GROMACS .gro file of C-alpha atoms in nm:
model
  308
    1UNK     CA    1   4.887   2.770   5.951
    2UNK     CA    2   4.728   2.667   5.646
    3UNK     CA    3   4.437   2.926   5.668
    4UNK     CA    4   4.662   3.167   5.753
    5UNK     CA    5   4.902   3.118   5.442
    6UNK     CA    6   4.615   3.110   5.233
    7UNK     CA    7   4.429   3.428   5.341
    8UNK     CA    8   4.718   3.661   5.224
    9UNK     CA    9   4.643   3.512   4.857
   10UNK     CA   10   4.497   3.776   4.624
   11UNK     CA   11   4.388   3.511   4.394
   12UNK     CA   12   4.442   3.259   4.173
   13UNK     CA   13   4.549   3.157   3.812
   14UNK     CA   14   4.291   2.931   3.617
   15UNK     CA   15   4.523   2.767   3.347
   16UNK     CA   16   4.291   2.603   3.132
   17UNK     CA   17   4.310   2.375   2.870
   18UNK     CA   18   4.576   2.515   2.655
   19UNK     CA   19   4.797   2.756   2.603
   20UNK     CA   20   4.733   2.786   2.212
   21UNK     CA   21   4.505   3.085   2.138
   22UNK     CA   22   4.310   2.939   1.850
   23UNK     CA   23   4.270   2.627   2.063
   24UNK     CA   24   4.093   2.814   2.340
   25UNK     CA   25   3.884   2.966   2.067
   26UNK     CA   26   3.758   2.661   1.929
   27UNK     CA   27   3.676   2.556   2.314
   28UNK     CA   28   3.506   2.878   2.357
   29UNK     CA   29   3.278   2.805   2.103
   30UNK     CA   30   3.209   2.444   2.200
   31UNK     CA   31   3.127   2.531   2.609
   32UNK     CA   32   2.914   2.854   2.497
   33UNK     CA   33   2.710   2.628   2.233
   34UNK     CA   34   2.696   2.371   2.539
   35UNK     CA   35   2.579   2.589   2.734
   36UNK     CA   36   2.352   2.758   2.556
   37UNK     CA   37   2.177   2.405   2.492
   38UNK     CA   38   2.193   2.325   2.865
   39UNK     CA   39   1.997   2.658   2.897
   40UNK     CA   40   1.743   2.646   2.661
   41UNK     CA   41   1.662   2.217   2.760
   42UNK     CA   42   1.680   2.274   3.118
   43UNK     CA   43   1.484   2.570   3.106
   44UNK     CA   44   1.236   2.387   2.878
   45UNK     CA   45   1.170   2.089   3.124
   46UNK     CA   46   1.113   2.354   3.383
   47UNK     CA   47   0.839   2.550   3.221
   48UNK     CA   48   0.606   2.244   3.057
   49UNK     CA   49   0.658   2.076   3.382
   50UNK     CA   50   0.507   2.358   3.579
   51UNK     CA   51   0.253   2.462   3.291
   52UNK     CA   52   0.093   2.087   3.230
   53UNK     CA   53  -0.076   1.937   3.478
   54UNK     CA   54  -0.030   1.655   3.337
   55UNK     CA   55   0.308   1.633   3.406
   56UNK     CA   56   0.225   1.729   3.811
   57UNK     CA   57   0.386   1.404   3.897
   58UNK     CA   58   0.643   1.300   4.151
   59UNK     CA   59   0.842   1.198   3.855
   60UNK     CA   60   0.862   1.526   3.700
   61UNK     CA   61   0.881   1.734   4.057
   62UNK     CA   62   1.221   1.552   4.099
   63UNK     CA   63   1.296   1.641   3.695
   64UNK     CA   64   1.258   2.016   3.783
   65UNK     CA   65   1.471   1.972   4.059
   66UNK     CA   66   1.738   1.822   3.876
   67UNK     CA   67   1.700   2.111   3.595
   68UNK     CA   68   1.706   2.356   3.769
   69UNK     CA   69   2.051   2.206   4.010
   70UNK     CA   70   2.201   2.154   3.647
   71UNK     CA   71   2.098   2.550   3.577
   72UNK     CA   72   2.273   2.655   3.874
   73UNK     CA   73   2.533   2.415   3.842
   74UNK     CA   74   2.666   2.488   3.511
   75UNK     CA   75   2.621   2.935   3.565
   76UNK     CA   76   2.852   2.855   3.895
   77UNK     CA   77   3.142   2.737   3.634
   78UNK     CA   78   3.114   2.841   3.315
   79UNK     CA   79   3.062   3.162   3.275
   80UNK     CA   80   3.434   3.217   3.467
   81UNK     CA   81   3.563   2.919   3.190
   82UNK     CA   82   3.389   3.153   2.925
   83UNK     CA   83   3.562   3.443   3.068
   84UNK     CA   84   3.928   3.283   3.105
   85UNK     CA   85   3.885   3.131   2.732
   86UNK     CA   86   3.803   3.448   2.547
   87UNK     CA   87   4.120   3.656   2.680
   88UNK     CA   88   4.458   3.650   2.860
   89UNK     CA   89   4.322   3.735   3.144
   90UNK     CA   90   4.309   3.362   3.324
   91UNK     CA   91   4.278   3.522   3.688
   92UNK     CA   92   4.012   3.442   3.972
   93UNK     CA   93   4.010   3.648   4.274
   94UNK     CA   94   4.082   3.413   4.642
   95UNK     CA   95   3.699   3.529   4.705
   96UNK     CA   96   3.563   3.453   4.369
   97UNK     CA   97   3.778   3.094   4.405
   98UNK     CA   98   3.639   2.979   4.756
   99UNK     CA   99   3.281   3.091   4.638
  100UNK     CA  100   3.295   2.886   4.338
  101UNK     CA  101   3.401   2.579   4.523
  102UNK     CA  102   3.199   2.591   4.813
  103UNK     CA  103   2.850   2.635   4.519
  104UNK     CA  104   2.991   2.406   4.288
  105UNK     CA  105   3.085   2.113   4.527
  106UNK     CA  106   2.771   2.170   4.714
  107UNK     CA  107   2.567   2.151   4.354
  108UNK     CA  108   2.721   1.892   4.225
  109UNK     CA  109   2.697   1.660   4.545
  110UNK     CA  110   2.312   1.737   4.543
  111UNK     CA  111   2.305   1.638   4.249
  112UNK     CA  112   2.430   1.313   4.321
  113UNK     CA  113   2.181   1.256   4.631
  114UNK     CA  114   1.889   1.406   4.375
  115UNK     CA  115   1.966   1.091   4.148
  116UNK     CA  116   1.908   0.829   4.455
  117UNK     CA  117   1.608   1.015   4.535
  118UNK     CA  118   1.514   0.975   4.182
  119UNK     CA  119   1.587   0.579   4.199
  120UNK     CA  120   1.402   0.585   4.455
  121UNK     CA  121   1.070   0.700   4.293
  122UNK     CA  122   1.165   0.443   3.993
  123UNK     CA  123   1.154   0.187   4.236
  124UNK     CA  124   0.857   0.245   4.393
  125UNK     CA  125   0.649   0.318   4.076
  126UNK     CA  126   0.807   0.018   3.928
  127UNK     CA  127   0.790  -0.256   4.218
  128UNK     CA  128   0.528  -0.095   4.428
  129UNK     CA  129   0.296   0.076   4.132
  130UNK     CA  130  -0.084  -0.015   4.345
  131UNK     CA  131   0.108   0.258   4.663
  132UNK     CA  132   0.300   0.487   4.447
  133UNK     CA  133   0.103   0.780   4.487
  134UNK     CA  134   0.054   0.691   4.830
  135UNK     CA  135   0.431   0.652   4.908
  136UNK     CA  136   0.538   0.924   4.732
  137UNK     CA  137   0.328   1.227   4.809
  138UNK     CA  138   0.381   1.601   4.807
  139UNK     CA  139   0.449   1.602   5.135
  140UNK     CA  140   0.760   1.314   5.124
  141UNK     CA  141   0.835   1.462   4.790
  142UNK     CA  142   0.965   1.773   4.927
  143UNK     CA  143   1.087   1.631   5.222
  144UNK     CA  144   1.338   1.400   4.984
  145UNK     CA  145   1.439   1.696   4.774
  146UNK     CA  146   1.529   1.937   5.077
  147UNK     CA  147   1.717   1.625   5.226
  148UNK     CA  148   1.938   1.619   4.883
  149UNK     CA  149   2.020   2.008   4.880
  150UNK     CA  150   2.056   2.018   5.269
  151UNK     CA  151   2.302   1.705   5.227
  152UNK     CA  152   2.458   1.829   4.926
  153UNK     CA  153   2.524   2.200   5.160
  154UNK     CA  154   2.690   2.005   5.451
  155UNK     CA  155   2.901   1.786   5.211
  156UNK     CA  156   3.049   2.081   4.996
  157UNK     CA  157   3.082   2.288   5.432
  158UNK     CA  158   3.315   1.973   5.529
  159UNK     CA  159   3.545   1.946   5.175
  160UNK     CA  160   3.583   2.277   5.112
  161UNK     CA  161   3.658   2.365   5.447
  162UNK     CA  162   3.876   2.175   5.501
  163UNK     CA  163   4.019   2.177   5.164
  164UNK     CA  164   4.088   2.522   5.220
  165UNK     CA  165   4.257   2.424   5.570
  166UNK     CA  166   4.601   2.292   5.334
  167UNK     CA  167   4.889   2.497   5.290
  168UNK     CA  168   4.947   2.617   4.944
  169UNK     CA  169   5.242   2.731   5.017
  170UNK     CA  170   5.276   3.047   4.782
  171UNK     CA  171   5.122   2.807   4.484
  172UNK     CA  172   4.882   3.017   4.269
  173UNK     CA  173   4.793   2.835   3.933
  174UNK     CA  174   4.566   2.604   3.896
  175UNK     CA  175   4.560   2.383   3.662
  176UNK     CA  176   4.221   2.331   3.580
  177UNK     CA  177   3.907   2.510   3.454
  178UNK     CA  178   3.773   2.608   3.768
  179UNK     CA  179   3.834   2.605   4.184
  180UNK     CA  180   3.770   2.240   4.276
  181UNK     CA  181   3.871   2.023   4.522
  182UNK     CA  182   4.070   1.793   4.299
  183UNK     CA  183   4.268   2.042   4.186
  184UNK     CA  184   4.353   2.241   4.502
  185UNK     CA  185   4.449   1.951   4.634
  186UNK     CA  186   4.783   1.979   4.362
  187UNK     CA  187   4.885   2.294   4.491
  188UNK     CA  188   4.924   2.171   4.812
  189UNK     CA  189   5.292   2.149   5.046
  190UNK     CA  190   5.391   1.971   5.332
  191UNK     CA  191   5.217   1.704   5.483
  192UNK     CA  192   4.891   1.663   5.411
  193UNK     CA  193   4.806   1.313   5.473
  194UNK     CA  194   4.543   1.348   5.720
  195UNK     CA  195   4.339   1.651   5.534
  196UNK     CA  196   4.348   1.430   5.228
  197UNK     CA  197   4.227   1.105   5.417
  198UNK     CA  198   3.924   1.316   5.559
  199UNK     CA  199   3.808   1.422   5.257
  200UNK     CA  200   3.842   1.111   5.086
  201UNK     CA  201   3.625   0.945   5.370
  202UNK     CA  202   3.394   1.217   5.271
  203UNK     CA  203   3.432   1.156   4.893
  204UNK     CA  204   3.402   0.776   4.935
  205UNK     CA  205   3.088   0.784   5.132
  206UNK     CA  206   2.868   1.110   4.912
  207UNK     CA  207   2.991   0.887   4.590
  208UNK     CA  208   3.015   0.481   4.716
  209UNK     CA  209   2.685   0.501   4.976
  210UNK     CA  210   2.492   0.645   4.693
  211UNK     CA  211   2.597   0.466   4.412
  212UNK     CA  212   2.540   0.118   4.603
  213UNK     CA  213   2.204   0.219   4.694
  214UNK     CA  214   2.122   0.310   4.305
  215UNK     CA  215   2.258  -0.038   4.212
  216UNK     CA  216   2.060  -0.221   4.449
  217UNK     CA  217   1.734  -0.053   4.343
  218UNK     CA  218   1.774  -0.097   4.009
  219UNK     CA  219   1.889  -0.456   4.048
  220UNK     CA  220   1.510  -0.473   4.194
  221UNK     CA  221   1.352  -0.295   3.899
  222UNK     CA  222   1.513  -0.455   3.655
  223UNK     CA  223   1.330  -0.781   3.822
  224UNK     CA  224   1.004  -0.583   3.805
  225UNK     CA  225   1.066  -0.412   3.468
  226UNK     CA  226   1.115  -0.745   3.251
  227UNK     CA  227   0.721  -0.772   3.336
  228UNK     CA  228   0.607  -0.472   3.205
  229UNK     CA  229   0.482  -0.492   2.879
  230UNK     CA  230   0.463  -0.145   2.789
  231UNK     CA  231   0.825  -0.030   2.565
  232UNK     CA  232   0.726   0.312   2.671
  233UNK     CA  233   0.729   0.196   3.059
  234UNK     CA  234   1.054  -0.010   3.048
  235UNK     CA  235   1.214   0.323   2.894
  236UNK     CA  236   1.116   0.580   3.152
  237UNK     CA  237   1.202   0.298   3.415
  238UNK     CA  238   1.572   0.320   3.379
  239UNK     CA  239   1.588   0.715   3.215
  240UNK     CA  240   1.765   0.810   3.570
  241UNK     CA  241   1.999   0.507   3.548
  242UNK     CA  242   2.153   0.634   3.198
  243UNK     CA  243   2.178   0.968   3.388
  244UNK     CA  244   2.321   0.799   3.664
  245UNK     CA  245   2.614   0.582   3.485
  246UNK     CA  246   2.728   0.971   3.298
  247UNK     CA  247   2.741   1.169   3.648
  248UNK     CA  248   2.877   0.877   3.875
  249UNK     CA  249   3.157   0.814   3.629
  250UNK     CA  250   3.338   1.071   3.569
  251UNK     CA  251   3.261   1.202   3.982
  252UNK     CA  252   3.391   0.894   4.081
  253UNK     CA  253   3.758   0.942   3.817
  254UNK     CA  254   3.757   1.279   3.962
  255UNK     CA  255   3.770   1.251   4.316
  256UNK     CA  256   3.809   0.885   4.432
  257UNK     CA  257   4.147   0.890   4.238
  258UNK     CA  258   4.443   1.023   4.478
  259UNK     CA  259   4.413   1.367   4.376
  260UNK     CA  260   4.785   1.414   4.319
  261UNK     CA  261   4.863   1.122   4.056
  262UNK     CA  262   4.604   1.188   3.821
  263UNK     CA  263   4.670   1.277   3.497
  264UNK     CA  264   4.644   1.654   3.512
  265UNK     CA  265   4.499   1.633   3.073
  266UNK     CA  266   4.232   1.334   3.167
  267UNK     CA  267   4.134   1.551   3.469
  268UNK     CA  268   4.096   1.842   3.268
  269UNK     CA  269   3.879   1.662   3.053
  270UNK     CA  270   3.703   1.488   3.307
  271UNK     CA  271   3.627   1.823   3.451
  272UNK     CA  272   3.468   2.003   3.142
  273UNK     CA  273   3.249   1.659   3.110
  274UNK     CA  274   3.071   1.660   3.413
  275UNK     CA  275   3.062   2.025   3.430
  276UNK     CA  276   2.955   2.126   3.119
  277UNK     CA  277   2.809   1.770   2.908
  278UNK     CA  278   2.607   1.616   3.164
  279UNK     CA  279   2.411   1.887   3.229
  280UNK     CA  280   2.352   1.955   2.852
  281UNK     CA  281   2.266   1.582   2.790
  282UNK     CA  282   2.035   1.551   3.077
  283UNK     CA  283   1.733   1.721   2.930
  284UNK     CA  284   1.821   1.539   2.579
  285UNK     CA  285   1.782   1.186   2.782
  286UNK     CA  286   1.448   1.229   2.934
  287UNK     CA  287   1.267   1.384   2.633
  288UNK     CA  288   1.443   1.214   2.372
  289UNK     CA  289   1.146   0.891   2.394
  290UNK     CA  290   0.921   1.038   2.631
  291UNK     CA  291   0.609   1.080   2.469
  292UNK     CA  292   0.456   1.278   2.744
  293UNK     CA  293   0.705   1.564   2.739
  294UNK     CA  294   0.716   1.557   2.393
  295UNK     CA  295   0.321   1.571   2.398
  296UNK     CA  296   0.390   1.875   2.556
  297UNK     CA  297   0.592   2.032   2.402
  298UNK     CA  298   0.411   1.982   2.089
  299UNK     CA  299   0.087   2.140   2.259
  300UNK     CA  300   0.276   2.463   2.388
  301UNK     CA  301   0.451   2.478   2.034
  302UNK     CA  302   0.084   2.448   1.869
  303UNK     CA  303  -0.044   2.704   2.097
  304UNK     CA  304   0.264   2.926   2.030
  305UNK     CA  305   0.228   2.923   1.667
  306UNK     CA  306  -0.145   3.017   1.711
  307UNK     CA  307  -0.085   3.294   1.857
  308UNK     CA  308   0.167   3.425   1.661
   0.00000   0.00000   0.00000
């Protein structure tokens, strides 16, 4: 009954943050300079990975991965929160709504899966360095990537779908930034118990499984690291745990929390952080002491400036 209720929507309303024009201006500027950074740093890690073989590493093959998820990632939301913030116009179309939930839960749980993956080569570089490249080559490199975006596809198939199963019950704003589960969730009527305790089975196990497994590890390599002598080593030995601690904290506010007590202001917030700063701050994290990347990026700069 829920489907059916649902498919005679014509869309939705995306409410936002506020309903002060000069606020919304001042956030336009903010996500668009955001953004534009996550663009141009994500981008970046892309190209000197791909263009220095130096940097043909299992290490950076997973960085790529994660760049170019973040890329994808952040185009799925905000260009609509661009959009929404720069006029009066705050509508989404029912189409536009499921797409953007079914690509941005399936991004963002890849993401998630991508950052195990990524403790994963830590762990064996930093307890098991003599059968690193043995462990992790090309061929279990891509096999551990696909798993993450194929895993990440059938999480974001069961929550949205079912997600999508609730009655809304005539309810058409959403008070949010974007079409997530979270947030659909609110506009929901009747009883919806058992939906809601499927997907937070699903929730629990894409954000608990994980996030014990990352713990574990780096319990491990933080054994292992205390005997590496190198600064430099002991940095880019816990780079994916920083990254790890910004995504798994605000995922786990967002949807572990029952969906329909939150604060509907923290959410918000919550939202544009893991949405629009984590991606941003990414790049920022691994080049910020990484003198390899910055090597590069100092040769390709060099080389640019010859030219020109």
């Amino acid at each position: 009954m829920g489907g059916a209720n649902n498919s005679s929507f014509k869309g939705f309303i995306l409410i936002g943050v506020s309903d002060d024009p000069e606020l919304e201006m001042i956030f336009f500027v903010v996500i668009l300079f955001c953004y534009l950074l996550t663009l141009l740093g994500n981008l970046t890690i892309i190209l000197i990975s791909r263009l220095d073989a130096r940097l043909h590493t299992p290490m950076y093959f997973f960085l790529s991965n994660l760049s170019s998820l973040d890329l994808a990632y952040t185009t799925s939301s905000v260009p609509q929160m661009l959009f929404n913030l720069w006029g009066p116009d705050k509508a989404i179309s029912y189409g536009g709504c499921i797409t953007q939930l079914y690509v941005f839960l399936w991004l963002g749980a890849t993401e998630g899966i991508l950052l195990v993956v990524m403790t994963f080569d830590r762990y064996v570089a930093v307890c098991r360095p003599l059968h690193y490249m043995t462990i992790m080559n090309p061929r279990i490199c891509w096999q551990l990537a696909s798993t993450a975006w194929l895993a990440g596809l059938g999480n974001s198939l069961i929550q949205s779908t079912f997600t999508l199963q609730l009655p809304f019950c005539g309810h058409q704003e959403i008070n949010s930034f974007l079409c997530e589960v979270p947030s659909l969730i609110k506009l929901t009527c009747g009883d919806t118990s058992l939906n809601e305790a499927i997907l937070n089975g699903v929730c629990a196990f894409f954000t608990a499984v994980p996030l014990s497994i990352i713990l574990i590890s780096y319990g491990y390599i933080a054994q292992a690291v205390l005997n590496i002598p190198s600064a430099e080593g002991r940095h880019k030995a816990f780079l994916p745990f920083i990254v790890v601690c910004l995504f798994y904290g605000s995922a786990t506010y967002a949807y572990l929390l029952p969906a329909k007590s939150s604060s509907q202001d923290r959410g918000k917030f919550i939202t544009l952080f893991y949405s629009v700063v984590t991606a941003m701050v990414n790049p920022l994290i691994y080049t910020l002491r990484n003198k390899e990347v910055k090597g590069s990026l100092r040769k390709f700069l060099g080389k640019w400036r010859e030219e020109w």
